[in-house]
Amino acid sequence: VGKERAMRCGHLCFHLGGGHDSPESRLEYTVTLIKETGDELWTTSVAGHALLVTGLKGQSLMWNRANATSPISVDDQIIQVNGCERTVDMLRVMEKSNRLVVRMRRPKLLLNVDLCFLRSYEVTIIKQPACHWGVYFTYDIEGGFIVAKDIYHDGLVADWNKQNPHSPIAIGDLVEKANEVEGNALEVLNELRDSVGPVRIKLRRPCRDFSVVD
């Protein structure tokens, strides 16, 4: 989100340590998976013209351990596999091919959707005084939540993702609460920045039923 547009929409940008490149929303991403016969990738269901990831297994977990800044998450959509875009063709290619180049898309949050309708999860991360989160956030002043817009290679969130490939923090996830602080985006950011020791974070993830895809 550009700064001018962000200001007009009531959003501001803020980063908590990490890289120096200009971050941008990465709702689409590509993964390359190498599998042997019988290897498991994930569980999926058909969602319109795409496949919806409903569970992570085998090769997708290996991908998450090695690619902590762009992990595969439940509710992500598979929109292309080795150039094929029809669901029946994607399923066939995933079954037959050993090398898969997969185009993925994350759900995008709909405006004015109550947070209680979004899937929630919690993590506890130990933060030492010299450590940083390695995340670029935007925050919604009126909504009281912050959104992870980019994840850097060096930071606590990337470390969490490497160690917890089943439940990674992903781009597009909303941070609703940090320790006991919630309801005010700036106060949540300050709590993330200033806390030392175990930090309990409640997040919510846009899902297919309450999201749109660009």
XYZ file of C-alpha atoms in Angstrom:
214
model
C 0.000 0.000 0.000
C 1.472 3.361 -1.010
C 1.906 5.916 1.720
C -0.560 8.397 0.220
C -3.212 5.747 -0.279
C -2.560 4.318 3.160
C -3.139 7.691 4.788
C -6.380 8.229 2.882
C -7.712 4.809 3.932
C -6.962 5.378 7.599
C -3.965 3.007 7.543
C -0.376 3.779 8.445
C 2.780 1.789 7.784
C 5.247 0.675 10.439
C 8.010 -1.902 10.567
C 9.492 -3.685 13.552
C 13.033 -4.400 12.449
C 14.391 -6.358 9.529
C 15.223 -5.699 5.886
C 15.731 -2.395 4.165
C 13.922 -3.023 0.873
C 10.549 -1.395 0.273
C 8.041 -3.985 1.515
C 4.881 -4.719 -0.426
C 1.922 -6.990 -0.006
C 2.658 -10.418 -1.459
C -0.692 -12.109 -1.642
C 0.513 -14.176 -4.617
C 3.643 -16.288 -4.449
C 5.259 -19.250 -6.188
C 6.605 -22.429 -4.632
C 8.705 -25.131 -6.283
C 8.306 -28.598 -4.801
C 10.301 -31.723 -5.651
C 8.591 -34.942 -4.698
C 9.140 -38.641 -5.029
C 6.378 -41.107 -5.846
C 4.129 -41.417 -2.805
C 5.275 -38.171 -1.184
C 2.503 -36.125 0.387
C 2.130 -32.420 -0.363
C -1.014 -31.190 1.386
C -4.728 -31.830 1.571
C -6.975 -29.770 -0.694
C -10.570 -29.144 -1.649
C -12.011 -27.580 -4.791
C -12.894 -23.891 -4.373
C -14.347 -22.504 -7.574
C -11.589 -22.318 -10.178
C -8.858 -22.990 -7.613
C -7.816 -25.599 -5.079
C -7.974 -24.651 -1.410
C -5.238 -25.874 0.936
C -6.954 -27.514 3.901
C -3.943 -29.137 5.568
C -0.149 -29.254 5.353
C 1.908 -32.438 4.968
C 5.290 -33.681 3.855
C 6.717 -31.450 1.149
C 4.686 -28.370 2.078
C 6.065 -28.572 5.634
C 9.590 -28.913 4.242
C 8.940 -25.817 2.131
C 7.835 -23.864 5.204
C 10.962 -24.800 7.146
C 13.172 -23.581 4.294
C 11.080 -20.540 3.281
C 10.039 -18.858 6.484
C 9.166 -15.532 4.822
C 6.629 -17.035 2.406
C 5.137 -20.108 4.096
C 2.236 -22.093 2.699
C -0.806 -21.677 4.935
C -4.160 -23.351 5.346
C -6.786 -21.438 3.296
C -4.239 -20.426 0.646
C -5.421 -21.143 -2.896
C -3.557 -23.124 -5.553
C -4.253 -21.282 -8.808
C -1.688 -22.807 -11.186
C 0.490 -25.916 -11.299
C 3.169 -26.277 -14.010
C 1.222 -23.839 -16.174
C -2.138 -25.622 -15.743
C -5.037 -23.635 -14.286
C -8.058 -25.971 -14.465
C -8.589 -27.811 -11.187
C -8.774 -31.222 -12.881
C -5.483 -30.558 -14.684
C -3.779 -29.276 -11.537
C -4.793 -32.382 -9.606
C -3.522 -34.625 -12.400
C -0.179 -32.827 -12.637
C 0.314 -32.921 -8.854
C -0.257 -36.678 -8.922
C 1.984 -37.445 -11.917
C 4.834 -34.908 -11.869
C 7.886 -34.964 -9.632
C 8.732 -31.277 -10.036
C 5.915 -28.846 -9.340
C 5.964 -25.091 -9.860
C 2.879 -23.927 -7.993
C 1.336 -20.468 -8.045
C -0.374 -19.717 -4.735
C -2.702 -16.935 -3.636
C -3.588 -15.846 -0.130
C -7.076 -14.613 0.774
C -7.454 -10.854 1.002
C -9.448 -9.382 3.848
C -12.847 -7.977 2.961
C -13.627 -4.534 4.288
C -16.101 -4.291 7.175
C -15.910 -7.984 8.111
C -16.212 -8.558 11.851
C -12.997 -10.097 13.181
C -14.974 -12.782 15.018
C -15.682 -14.408 11.639
C -11.976 -14.872 10.859
C -10.059 -17.952 11.924
C -8.002 -17.189 15.032
C -4.833 -18.716 16.412
C -2.317 -17.843 19.110
C 1.450 -18.055 19.390
C 3.884 -17.354 22.205
C 7.310 -16.099 21.139
C 10.262 -15.345 23.436
C 11.653 -11.874 22.710
C 15.097 -10.943 23.972
C 16.052 -7.238 24.362
C 18.255 -7.203 21.243
C 15.832 -9.130 19.027
C 13.383 -7.750 16.496
C 10.237 -9.177 14.940
C 11.332 -8.797 11.320
C 7.852 -7.851 10.102
C 6.477 -4.894 8.163
C 3.029 -3.972 9.476
C 0.265 -1.667 8.403
C -2.322 -0.789 10.959
C -5.956 0.201 10.879
C -6.572 3.071 13.283
C -10.340 2.583 13.384
C -10.344 -1.217 13.352
C -7.740 -1.516 16.085
C -5.721 -4.262 14.385
C -2.445 -4.496 12.505
C -1.689 -6.563 9.400
C 1.549 -8.339 8.492
C 2.406 -7.009 5.025
C 5.897 -8.493 4.697
C 8.119 -10.896 6.644
C 11.908 -10.522 6.580
C 14.459 -13.325 6.641
C 16.058 -12.151 9.877
C 13.633 -11.883 12.744
C 11.584 -13.639 15.380
C 8.654 -14.373 13.058
C 10.876 -16.054 10.464
C 12.454 -18.099 13.262
C 8.996 -19.097 14.499
C 7.965 -20.194 11.010
C 11.054 -22.368 10.603
C 10.398 -24.086 13.925
C 6.609 -24.341 13.507
C 5.897 -25.216 9.851
C 2.411 -26.504 10.722
C 1.295 -23.106 12.048
C 3.323 -20.330 10.391
C 2.560 -16.638 10.676
C 1.783 -15.517 7.121
C 1.587 -12.302 5.156
C -1.953 -10.971 5.425
C -2.518 -12.238 8.967
C -4.012 -9.755 11.431
C -2.529 -9.182 14.879
C -5.446 -8.574 17.206
C -3.805 -8.802 20.617
C -0.318 -8.707 22.169
C -0.202 -9.973 25.746
C -3.183 -8.200 27.341
C -3.235 -5.253 24.922
C -5.974 -5.134 22.284
C -8.449 -2.760 20.668
C -5.935 -0.023 19.819
C -3.536 -0.608 16.933
C -0.837 1.757 18.166
C -0.881 0.271 21.650
C -0.613 -3.251 20.203
C 2.394 -2.145 18.133
C 3.993 -0.536 21.175
C 3.481 -3.722 23.173
C 5.173 -5.772 20.450
C 8.048 -3.299 20.274
C 8.632 -2.873 24.010
C 7.918 -6.326 25.428
C 10.725 -8.602 26.593
C 10.306 -12.258 27.458
C 7.310 -14.399 26.449
C 4.963 -12.442 24.200
C 1.506 -13.948 23.669
C 0.062 -12.929 20.325
C -3.474 -13.525 19.066
C -3.781 -13.460 15.284
C -6.595 -13.877 12.793
C -6.346 -15.140 9.237
C -8.604 -14.183 6.321
C -10.301 -17.287 4.956
C -12.224 -18.102 1.815
C -15.707 -17.438 3.193
C -14.877 -13.906 4.366
C -12.306 -12.718 1.846
C -11.817 -11.739 -1.747
C -8.952 -12.378 -4.097
C -7.529 -9.704 -6.371
